[in-house]
C-alpha cells in the first residue's frame, strides 16, 4: 500500500501545479445567458464527428422561444444565418477582449430582427453574414437579445453558447469561467487500448483491457502488470465525463500519461480555433470509430498531428521498452472543475513473447508530414504535406464501371476509414468522347460513406476537383435539370389559378440528382424570402409582402453543372373563412331504432272497439 500512497501524493502535486498553469479567466464576468437554471447537454471538448464541440449546449427543457440574454455588456459585432450550421446566431464583443456567441436562435430582438430582414431583402439571400461596429447595436449585461430555438444543424431545442478571444477567434472553454454549474463527479474510465507503434495505428486493432474503479484509482482487474513482446507501444482510453446533475456523457478536459513518474504526454482542451477543430481525428482512433467502435482518445500525439490539443513535452507519448524491467504507468484524467480519475498499472517487456510478425502485404505507403502522390495513366491524386496523421496504405483499384452518363472509369484509393486533414486534389482523364454541349456540365463524384459531388474543372485534357476524403472517384455528365414541386393550393374546374386562401405558407423541396447550387423564388417579379434552415425545405410564411388578391409566383433552381429549371404559377389569396361545421349526426343503435319503430307502429295501429255489456 506504500507505493499507492506515494502515487497519490505525486498526483496531488500535479493537480495543484496543473491548476496553476491554467489561464486566469475572469470569474463572475459572464452571467447565465438563459433565464432558467443552467444545465448542459454537451460541454466544451465533447467528441463529435470530425470536430470537438466548441462551446456549451444549454438545455431549454425541450422548448423553443425562451428568452436569451447578453452574458455581459458590449455590442453586437456580428449576426449570421447559416443553414446546417449555427442557424441564426449572434456574436457580442465585450470590453475585456472576449466575445460570446449564441446559436440556433429563432427571432432576434425586434429592432435587430427588423434590420436583418431588411438586409436579407437587400442582398436577396436567406443566408447572410452581417458585421457591426460599437454604437450600432450596443447591449447591456442581461439584456434580451433573441429567442432560443432549433435552427441550423441543431438536432433539438437548445442554446449553443461559446466564449472566444476577440482578436484570435480561439474558442475558450466556458467551464473555466465560473458559471453556476456544479460538478463534483470525476471522469469515468472504461477501457485501456494498447497499440503496436512499430507500425501505423491504422494497420491494426488495439489490444483492449477493461478497467475497474477502486478506492485507489482505476486498475486492470487481475492484471497489475501487462507483459508484452512489443518494443514500441502507446495507449488510448475510452472515457467520458458527467456532471453532478447527470445528463449525457460529455468530453474530458485533459489527460496525462506518466512512465516511471516522468510526464510522457498531455492533452488539454481549453483553447481551440475552428480551423483546428478537425484535429480531433488525430486524437481519436479514427478507423476504429469509423468501423462502428467507441471513441478512443490517444495518450500520445500522432506523427502528423500539428494541432493544439497536445502540450509539447520531451516525449510524444510512445513508450520504447529497451529492457525487461517492469515500468510504472500512470494516467491522470481531469474535467474542467478539477475532478480527477487515475489509472495505475505496470508494463514489462518479455523477449520470449516476441513472435515473428506475419508476412505483410507489400503495398506502397503514404507518409505524414510530406507530399504524397498517386500517378496512373488516367488518374492522379495529390496530397499536400499535412494531410495525414499517420502512415496509410496507397491502395488503388480501377474499375470500368459503366454507370449512367459516366465519362470515365471508377478509381478507388483506400476508403474513408483513413482520415484526411486537408483537401486532396483528384485528376481524372475521361475515357469517352464528350459532346461539345456536355463540356461544361461535368462533375466528379466521390462515393464511400455517402456521396460528395464537385463541379469538375478542365485542365488540359484532365478533369480536376478537390475532396476531403479517400473513396471511389468517377466523372459524370450532368445533363438532367433540377425538379421543382407544385407549391400547393387548390384549382377550380377550368381555372389554372391556384387558390391558397386556406394556406399559411408555401413550401418547396427542389431536388437534383447531383445537388443544387441555387434556388430562388420571386413574388410578382420581386425576390421573396424563403427560409432554408435545414437545407432541404424552402419555406415562406405569408406576411405583409403578400397581400390579398392575385399574385404571380416564379421559382428558379440551378444545379452544380448549371442546368436550370424555371416554373411559374398564378395564385389567389383571399381572406379565409373556414366552412361551417357539419351537423353532428348521431347514429342510432339497432336496438333503440327498433324500439322507436315499434312505438311508431303501435301509434298508427287502430285499436279494436269494445262493446259494453248491458246491465
XYZ file of C-alpha atoms in Angstrom:
615
model
C 0.000 0.000 0.000
C 3.011 2.322 0.454
C 3.506 2.773 -3.311
C -0.156 3.735 -3.688
C 0.265 6.452 -1.047
C 3.333 7.807 -2.859
C 1.437 7.740 -6.150
C -1.403 9.653 -4.523
C 0.988 12.356 -3.240
C 2.604 12.524 -6.667
C -0.750 13.080 -8.342
C -1.950 15.643 -5.799
C 1.162 17.710 -6.521
C 0.497 17.548 -10.230
C -3.156 18.505 -9.785
C -2.102 21.640 -7.895
C 0.609 22.543 -10.412
C -1.757 21.783 -13.291
C -4.328 24.221 -11.945
C -1.676 26.917 -11.575
C -0.828 26.594 -15.265
C -4.398 27.257 -16.421
C -5.111 30.779 -17.758
C -6.626 33.177 -15.205
C -10.011 33.600 -16.876
C -12.280 36.278 -15.327
C -14.634 34.863 -12.710
C -18.155 36.235 -12.415
C -17.827 38.433 -15.504
C -20.375 36.469 -17.537
C -23.894 35.554 -16.427
C -26.032 32.598 -17.436
C -27.346 33.558 -20.912
C -30.697 31.932 -20.122
C -33.327 32.828 -17.544
C -33.630 29.242 -16.328
C -31.211 27.136 -14.237
C -28.115 26.264 -16.274
C -27.992 22.590 -17.261
C -25.865 21.160 -20.063
C -26.495 18.606 -22.759
C -22.920 18.978 -24.103
C -19.705 20.576 -22.881
C -16.582 22.031 -24.481
C -14.423 19.233 -25.882
C -17.188 16.670 -26.308
C -16.265 14.316 -29.164
C -18.280 14.853 -32.330
C -17.851 13.612 -35.937
C -14.774 15.423 -37.310
C -14.629 18.039 -34.533
C -14.566 18.781 -30.855
C -17.647 20.563 -29.562
C -16.541 24.174 -29.168
C -18.952 25.506 -26.543
C -21.727 24.618 -24.108
C -25.115 23.278 -25.182
C -27.547 24.669 -22.597
C -30.797 22.773 -22.113
C -34.096 24.573 -22.711
C -36.345 21.775 -21.459
C -37.252 20.731 -25.000
C -38.840 24.152 -25.590
C -38.210 26.892 -28.140
C -38.663 30.669 -27.886
C -37.266 31.079 -24.387
C -35.585 34.481 -23.918
C -31.811 34.632 -24.400
C -29.832 37.371 -22.623
C -26.442 39.027 -23.190
C -23.928 37.317 -20.903
C -22.146 40.665 -20.415
C -22.257 44.239 -21.705
C -20.777 45.208 -25.053
C -22.046 45.500 -28.604
C -23.366 43.067 -31.209
C -20.428 42.649 -33.599
C -21.807 40.007 -35.934
C -25.087 38.358 -36.886
C -25.241 35.346 -39.162
C -27.762 32.979 -40.690
C -26.132 29.708 -41.735
C -28.169 26.684 -42.836
C -26.920 23.338 -41.446
C -24.535 25.134 -39.096
C -25.231 27.716 -36.375
C -28.581 28.579 -37.931
C -29.384 32.093 -36.667
C -26.633 33.357 -34.337
C -25.254 36.470 -32.624
C -21.697 37.401 -31.578
C -21.237 40.089 -28.888
C -17.867 41.808 -28.334
C -17.100 42.739 -24.714
C -14.697 45.386 -23.349
C -12.432 42.743 -21.743
C -11.201 41.424 -25.108
C -13.550 38.428 -25.172
C -16.654 37.716 -27.240
C -19.690 35.472 -26.715
C -21.635 33.553 -29.356
C -25.301 32.470 -29.139
C -26.509 29.988 -31.785
C -29.535 28.017 -33.059
C -31.732 31.026 -32.280
C -35.203 31.800 -33.549
C -36.096 35.508 -33.881
C -33.692 38.219 -32.746
C -34.963 41.060 -30.577
C -37.364 43.274 -32.626
C -35.011 46.096 -33.675
C -32.283 43.666 -34.741
C -34.765 41.287 -36.393
C -36.164 44.147 -38.479
C -32.680 45.203 -39.606
C -31.598 41.663 -40.525
C -34.783 41.122 -42.554
C -34.141 44.394 -44.380
C -30.610 43.256 -45.244
C -31.808 39.848 -46.437
C -34.145 41.563 -48.896
C -31.399 43.963 -49.913
C -28.949 41.121 -50.587
C -31.742 38.824 -51.863
C -30.433 35.962 -49.752
C -31.721 33.967 -46.796
C -28.155 33.190 -45.654
C -26.356 36.384 -44.601
C -23.326 37.446 -42.553
C -23.523 40.984 -41.119
C -20.824 42.901 -39.232
C -21.478 45.842 -36.876
C -19.454 48.450 -35.044
C -19.739 49.720 -31.491
C -22.624 52.156 -31.177
C -24.898 50.429 -33.708
C -26.373 47.631 -31.568
C -24.982 48.107 -28.054
C -26.210 45.803 -25.294
C -26.021 45.699 -21.517
C -25.469 42.669 -19.327
C -28.710 40.714 -19.037
C -30.396 42.491 -21.973
C -32.826 40.386 -24.003
C -31.231 39.666 -27.413
C -33.148 36.757 -29.002
C -35.367 33.734 -28.555
C -33.882 30.264 -28.242
C -34.650 27.801 -30.990
C -33.613 24.786 -33.039
C -32.280 26.383 -36.236
C -29.343 25.255 -38.368
C -27.644 21.938 -37.651
C -29.336 21.560 -34.265
C -30.971 18.209 -33.521
C -33.277 19.565 -30.811
C -34.141 22.796 -28.973
C -31.205 24.247 -27.010
C -28.838 27.219 -26.861
C -25.289 26.764 -28.145
C -23.038 29.181 -26.227
C -19.361 29.978 -26.842
C -16.689 32.267 -25.402
C -13.875 33.339 -27.727
C -10.842 35.552 -27.773
C -11.992 38.505 -29.874
C -8.610 39.058 -31.547
C -7.581 35.466 -32.334
C -11.129 33.939 -32.537
C -9.868 30.961 -30.497
C -12.712 29.341 -28.570
C -12.120 29.148 -24.817
C -13.577 26.521 -22.528
C -16.607 28.234 -20.865
C -16.428 25.805 -17.938
C -13.353 27.715 -16.729
C -15.340 30.955 -16.246
C -17.221 30.150 -13.041
C -20.743 29.768 -14.412
C -23.415 28.492 -11.981
C -22.669 24.838 -12.756
C -21.947 22.284 -10.050
C -19.775 19.277 -10.846
C -18.216 17.028 -8.228
C -18.082 13.912 -10.406
C -14.734 12.701 -11.759
C -14.429 11.356 -15.320
C -15.239 7.702 -15.964
C -12.587 5.413 -17.489
C -13.982 2.402 -19.329
C -11.214 0.663 -21.305
C -7.493 0.916 -21.981
C -6.276 0.244 -25.531
C -2.655 -0.668 -26.333
C -1.071 -0.204 -29.792
C 1.968 -1.644 -31.520
C 3.762 1.535 -32.591
C 6.278 -0.241 -34.779
C 3.551 0.244 -37.400
C 0.696 2.623 -38.141
C -2.282 2.746 -35.789
C -4.467 2.316 -38.908
C -2.948 -1.095 -39.677
C -4.128 -2.803 -36.502
C -6.837 -3.339 -33.952
C -5.567 -2.429 -30.478
C -5.487 -4.837 -27.578
C -8.146 -3.900 -25.001
C -8.070 -4.074 -21.204
C -11.269 -3.445 -19.190
C -10.876 -1.097 -16.253
C -12.272 -1.266 -12.727
C -12.712 1.573 -10.247
C -11.223 1.127 -6.746
C -10.582 3.409 -3.794
C -7.028 3.984 -5.032
C -8.000 4.642 -8.647
C -8.723 2.582 -11.723
C -6.915 -0.716 -12.259
C -6.813 -3.504 -14.799
C -8.610 -6.344 -12.972
C -6.396 -9.375 -12.241
C -3.539 -7.863 -14.245
C -1.349 -5.454 -12.264
C 1.391 -5.929 -14.900
C 0.925 -6.004 -18.692
C 3.591 -8.314 -20.096
C 4.196 -7.821 -23.806
C 6.589 -8.790 -26.552
C 6.211 -5.372 -28.218
C 9.081 -2.883 -28.082
C 7.228 0.322 -29.034
C 3.760 0.870 -27.590
C 1.229 3.607 -26.980
C -2.077 3.808 -25.151
C -5.559 5.229 -25.636
C -8.531 5.460 -23.294
C -12.249 5.069 -23.771
C -13.600 7.622 -21.289
C -16.174 10.325 -20.693
C -17.265 12.858 -18.107
C -20.601 13.624 -16.438
C -21.783 16.471 -14.270
C -23.353 16.172 -10.833
C -26.779 16.740 -12.393
C -26.350 13.750 -14.702
C -27.233 14.018 -18.365
C -25.488 12.571 -21.400
C -21.756 11.692 -21.357
C -19.508 14.707 -22.010
C -15.894 15.124 -23.057
C -12.959 15.127 -20.638
C -10.866 18.267 -20.133
C -7.375 16.805 -20.040
C -5.412 13.566 -19.827
C -1.761 12.988 -18.905
C 0.457 9.927 -19.225
C 3.442 9.267 -16.920
C 6.030 6.491 -17.197
C 8.146 5.971 -14.070
C 6.949 9.382 -12.775
C 8.098 11.183 -15.929
C 5.487 13.040 -17.994
C 5.265 11.499 -21.468
C 2.252 13.207 -22.981
C -0.643 15.501 -22.077
C -3.612 16.936 -23.941
C -5.703 19.848 -22.670
C -8.926 21.039 -24.308
C -9.113 24.668 -23.222
C -8.454 26.795 -26.337
C -9.211 25.688 -29.907
C -9.871 27.524 -33.154
C -12.453 26.328 -35.692
C -9.659 25.840 -38.220
C -8.078 23.391 -35.750
C -11.126 21.509 -34.513
C -10.902 18.665 -37.034
C -7.572 17.662 -35.448
C -9.905 15.625 -33.274
C -9.459 12.987 -35.993
C -5.806 12.679 -34.910
C -6.682 12.480 -31.231
C -9.048 9.521 -31.612
C -8.610 6.116 -33.215
C -10.430 7.304 -36.325
C -10.527 3.952 -38.079
C -11.925 2.151 -35.028
C -14.641 4.807 -34.705
C -15.409 4.668 -38.457
C -15.960 0.908 -38.235
C -18.561 1.430 -35.501
C -16.393 1.301 -32.386
C -16.382 3.709 -29.453
C -14.243 6.840 -29.247
C -10.690 6.005 -28.111
C -8.598 9.064 -27.205
C -4.860 8.645 -27.752
C -2.499 9.389 -24.881
C 0.184 10.105 -27.483
C 0.466 12.585 -30.335
C 0.152 11.152 -33.847
C 3.168 11.824 -36.119
C 1.147 14.163 -38.364
C -0.837 15.904 -35.627
C 0.019 19.603 -35.795
C -2.971 20.708 -33.735
C -3.136 22.451 -30.375
C -4.614 19.795 -28.082
C -1.330 18.149 -27.006
C 1.133 20.016 -24.830
C 4.703 19.831 -26.134
C 6.762 17.516 -23.923
C 10.111 15.712 -24.257
C 8.248 12.620 -25.449
C 5.407 12.082 -27.909
C 3.824 9.513 -25.579
C 5.161 6.445 -27.385
C 6.970 4.177 -24.944
C 10.104 2.328 -26.111
C 10.876 -0.741 -23.978
C 14.630 -1.378 -24.105
C 14.865 -3.675 -21.088
C 12.869 -6.390 -19.351
C 12.199 -4.454 -16.143
C 8.657 -3.523 -15.059
C 7.790 0.159 -15.591
C 5.134 2.071 -13.702
C 2.407 3.747 -15.775
C 0.029 6.441 -14.505
C -2.784 8.074 -16.423
C -4.455 11.133 -14.972
C -7.769 12.339 -16.449
C -9.449 15.602 -15.357
C -12.600 17.547 -16.001
C -12.655 21.363 -16.095
C -13.607 21.522 -12.393
C -10.528 19.665 -11.128
C -12.253 16.316 -10.531
C -9.660 13.675 -11.398
C -9.611 9.983 -12.257
C -6.406 7.936 -12.010
C -5.303 4.756 -13.736
C -2.363 2.767 -12.319
C -0.651 -0.278 -13.856
C 2.743 -1.681 -14.817
C 4.210 -2.595 -18.212
C 7.017 -5.105 -18.829
C 8.748 -6.408 -21.943
C 9.370 -10.153 -22.360
C 11.592 -11.260 -25.252
C 10.050 -14.718 -25.223
C 6.715 -13.224 -26.322
C 8.223 -11.532 -29.383
C 6.666 -13.634 -32.116
C 7.700 -13.391 -35.724
C 5.454 -10.933 -37.474
C 3.072 -12.350 -40.019
C 4.100 -11.565 -43.551
C 2.657 -8.217 -44.536
C 1.434 -7.295 -47.978
C 3.878 -5.162 -49.896
C 1.820 -2.049 -50.532
C 3.009 1.460 -51.302
C 2.711 3.790 -48.320
C 1.675 7.407 -47.899
C 3.667 9.086 -45.146
C 2.622 12.008 -42.886
C 4.376 15.399 -42.991
C 5.290 15.180 -46.657
C 3.714 15.453 -50.109
C 2.160 12.193 -51.358
C 1.032 11.392 -54.894
C -0.590 8.573 -56.839
C 0.035 8.722 -60.588
C -1.755 6.469 -63.057
C -2.309 6.809 -66.834
C -5.824 8.263 -66.390
C -5.901 9.174 -62.679
C -3.820 11.351 -60.333
C -4.182 12.119 -56.643
C -2.142 14.812 -54.898
C -1.966 15.151 -51.093
C -0.095 18.219 -49.812
C 2.029 17.982 -46.687
C -0.169 17.985 -43.577
C -2.919 15.759 -44.971
C -2.124 12.602 -42.995
C -1.831 11.899 -39.267
C -0.110 8.511 -39.579
C 1.116 6.236 -42.361
C -1.664 4.880 -44.597
C -1.514 2.369 -47.447
C -1.838 3.580 -51.030
C -4.385 1.012 -52.177
C -5.534 1.763 -55.727
C -8.134 -0.029 -57.854
C -9.513 0.840 -61.299
C -12.951 -0.326 -62.414
C -14.557 0.230 -65.827
C -17.969 0.812 -64.243
C -20.425 1.887 -66.939
C -22.762 3.988 -64.798
C -25.399 6.182 -66.457
C -23.784 9.247 -68.071
C -20.324 8.338 -66.729
C -17.426 9.644 -68.810
C -14.574 7.908 -67.009
C -13.567 4.742 -65.249
C -14.075 4.497 -61.494
C -10.883 4.951 -59.471
C -10.689 3.891 -55.823
C -7.994 4.987 -53.369
C -8.302 3.406 -49.914
C -11.665 4.181 -48.269
C -12.937 6.925 -45.921
C -11.826 4.980 -42.828
C -8.417 6.678 -43.193
C -8.724 10.323 -42.066
C -7.540 13.180 -44.281
C -6.878 16.597 -42.732
C -6.501 18.969 -45.703
C -8.179 18.698 -49.101
C -6.651 16.314 -51.626
C -6.738 17.016 -55.380
C -8.110 14.449 -57.829
C -7.463 14.488 -61.603
C -9.341 12.154 -63.961
C -8.864 11.736 -67.705
C -12.179 10.905 -69.465
C -12.245 7.634 -71.373
C -15.181 8.585 -73.613
C -15.807 11.142 -76.301
C -17.645 14.080 -74.747
C -20.091 16.123 -76.879
C -19.404 19.850 -77.004
C -22.603 20.711 -75.099
C -21.523 18.432 -72.235
C -18.083 20.013 -71.751
C -19.243 22.435 -69.041
C -21.670 20.020 -67.398
C -19.200 17.573 -65.866
C -18.916 16.630 -62.193
C -16.716 14.260 -60.193
C -18.488 12.092 -57.612
C -16.736 10.596 -54.593
C -18.591 7.603 -53.214
C -17.877 5.878 -49.939
C -19.679 6.819 -46.764
C -22.209 8.958 -48.623
C -21.636 10.725 -51.938
C -19.781 14.020 -52.341
C -20.134 15.873 -55.652
C -17.836 18.575 -57.016
C -18.088 20.582 -60.216
C -15.165 19.497 -62.400
C -12.722 21.967 -63.906
C -10.835 21.341 -67.143
C -7.035 21.483 -67.006
C -5.625 20.395 -70.356
C -7.309 17.019 -71.009
C -7.993 16.289 -67.339
C -10.952 16.911 -65.054
C -9.932 18.308 -61.663
C -11.700 18.668 -58.281
C -10.815 18.708 -54.569
C -12.152 16.406 -51.853
C -11.752 15.833 -48.109
C -11.697 12.016 -48.003
C -10.484 8.904 -49.733
C -13.002 6.774 -51.636
C -14.094 5.956 -55.199
C -13.951 8.742 -57.791
C -15.745 8.885 -61.147
C -16.640 11.647 -63.624
C -20.194 12.127 -64.906
C -22.046 14.356 -67.324
C -24.896 16.068 -65.505
C -27.481 16.899 -68.162
C -30.596 16.435 -66.021
C -32.132 19.693 -64.731
C -33.460 20.008 -61.160
C -37.083 19.302 -60.246
C -39.428 21.753 -58.506
C -42.618 20.626 -56.797
C -46.033 22.318 -57.042
C -46.458 24.947 -54.299
C -49.831 23.621 -53.090
C -53.292 25.127 -53.149
C -56.440 24.037 -54.996
C -57.768 24.650 -58.504
C -61.338 25.165 -59.635
C -62.524 23.465 -62.798
C -61.298 25.249 -65.934
C -59.228 27.649 -63.795
C -55.411 27.459 -63.710
C -55.137 29.932 -60.829
C -54.228 28.229 -57.548
C -56.351 29.088 -54.538
C -54.060 29.479 -51.496
C -56.582 31.198 -49.238
C -56.539 28.347 -46.727
C -52.715 28.142 -46.614
C -50.387 29.840 -44.123
C -47.168 29.125 -46.010
C -45.618 27.965 -49.291
C -43.137 25.078 -49.177
C -40.763 23.997 -51.940
C -38.490 20.956 -51.864
C -36.378 21.277 -55.020
C -34.235 18.258 -55.871
C -31.423 17.285 -58.215
C -29.537 14.095 -59.000
C -26.129 15.618 -58.143
C -27.060 18.563 -55.914
C -28.430 22.098 -56.072
C -26.324 25.223 -56.379
C -29.032 27.891 -56.230
C -32.757 28.220 -55.564
C -34.659 31.491 -55.966
C -38.344 32.401 -55.719
C -39.933 35.619 -56.952
C -43.326 37.024 -55.988
C -44.677 39.433 -58.614
C -41.144 39.675 -60.126
C -39.543 40.527 -56.742
C -37.332 38.237 -54.630
C -39.254 36.845 -51.681
C -37.567 35.438 -48.570
C -37.856 31.673 -48.321
C -36.133 30.284 -45.230
C -33.749 27.403 -45.826
C -32.827 26.388 -42.337
C -32.255 22.644 -42.674
C -31.077 22.826 -46.337
C -33.852 20.643 -47.794
C -37.110 22.601 -47.457
C -37.590 26.213 -48.546
C -40.468 27.889 -46.669
C -42.219 31.240 -46.986
C -44.800 32.157 -44.363
C -47.379 34.635 -45.651
C -46.749 38.155 -44.336
C -47.439 41.763 -45.353
C -45.418 41.306 -48.554
C -48.144 39.096 -49.989
C -51.444 40.987 -49.748
C -54.863 39.558 -50.581
C -55.543 39.260 -54.292
C -53.982 37.540 -57.296
C -50.191 37.075 -57.496
C -47.554 35.590 -59.770
C -45.024 33.074 -58.381
C -41.780 32.125 -60.157
C -39.250 29.528 -58.918
C -35.759 29.019 -60.357
C -33.496 26.063 -59.467
C -29.915 25.652 -60.734
C -27.723 22.609 -60.154
C -23.932 22.311 -59.824
C -23.486 21.814 -63.576
C -25.544 24.885 -64.489
C -28.749 23.110 -65.561
C -31.704 25.346 -64.737
C -35.418 24.740 -64.191
C -37.966 27.567 -64.115
C -41.606 27.122 -63.106
C -44.393 29.692 -62.791
C -47.855 29.819 -61.228
C -50.683 32.287 -60.679
C -52.415 32.096 -57.337
C -55.088 33.948 -55.441
C -55.209 34.664 -51.758
C -58.482 35.861 -50.214
C -59.462 36.279 -46.577
C -60.079 32.742 -45.466
C -63.393 31.815 -43.923
C -63.497 28.261 -42.657
C -66.579 26.280 -43.738
C -69.363 25.957 -41.169
C -69.096 22.862 -39.044
C -71.222 19.973 -40.198
C -74.142 18.947 -38.050
C -73.274 16.002 -35.973
C -75.322 13.013 -36.986
C -75.844 10.586 -34.162
C -76.142 7.060 -35.395
C -78.849 5.203 -33.539
C -78.212 1.764 -32.288
C -80.252 -1.025 -33.847
C -81.995 -1.792 -30.527
C -83.013 1.830 -29.970
C -84.090 2.144 -33.576
C -86.250 -0.990 -33.275
C -87.989 0.317 -30.152
C -88.803 3.606 -31.901
C -90.168 1.732 -34.930
C -92.326 -0.454 -32.672
C -93.649 2.614 -30.872
C -94.449 4.311 -34.140
C -96.187 1.194 -35.409
C -98.363 0.988 -32.304
C -99.383 4.625 -32.584
C -100.608 4.115 -36.168
C -102.466 0.846 -35.481
C -106.270 1.290 -34.808
C -107.406 -0.264 -31.545
C -110.450 -2.674 -31.768
C -113.675 -1.258 -30.215
C -115.066 -2.958 -27.108
C -118.855 -3.015 -26.554
C -120.042 -2.557 -23.040
C -122.429 -5.175 -21.742
C -125.905 -4.019 -20.647
C -126.619 -4.427 -17.036
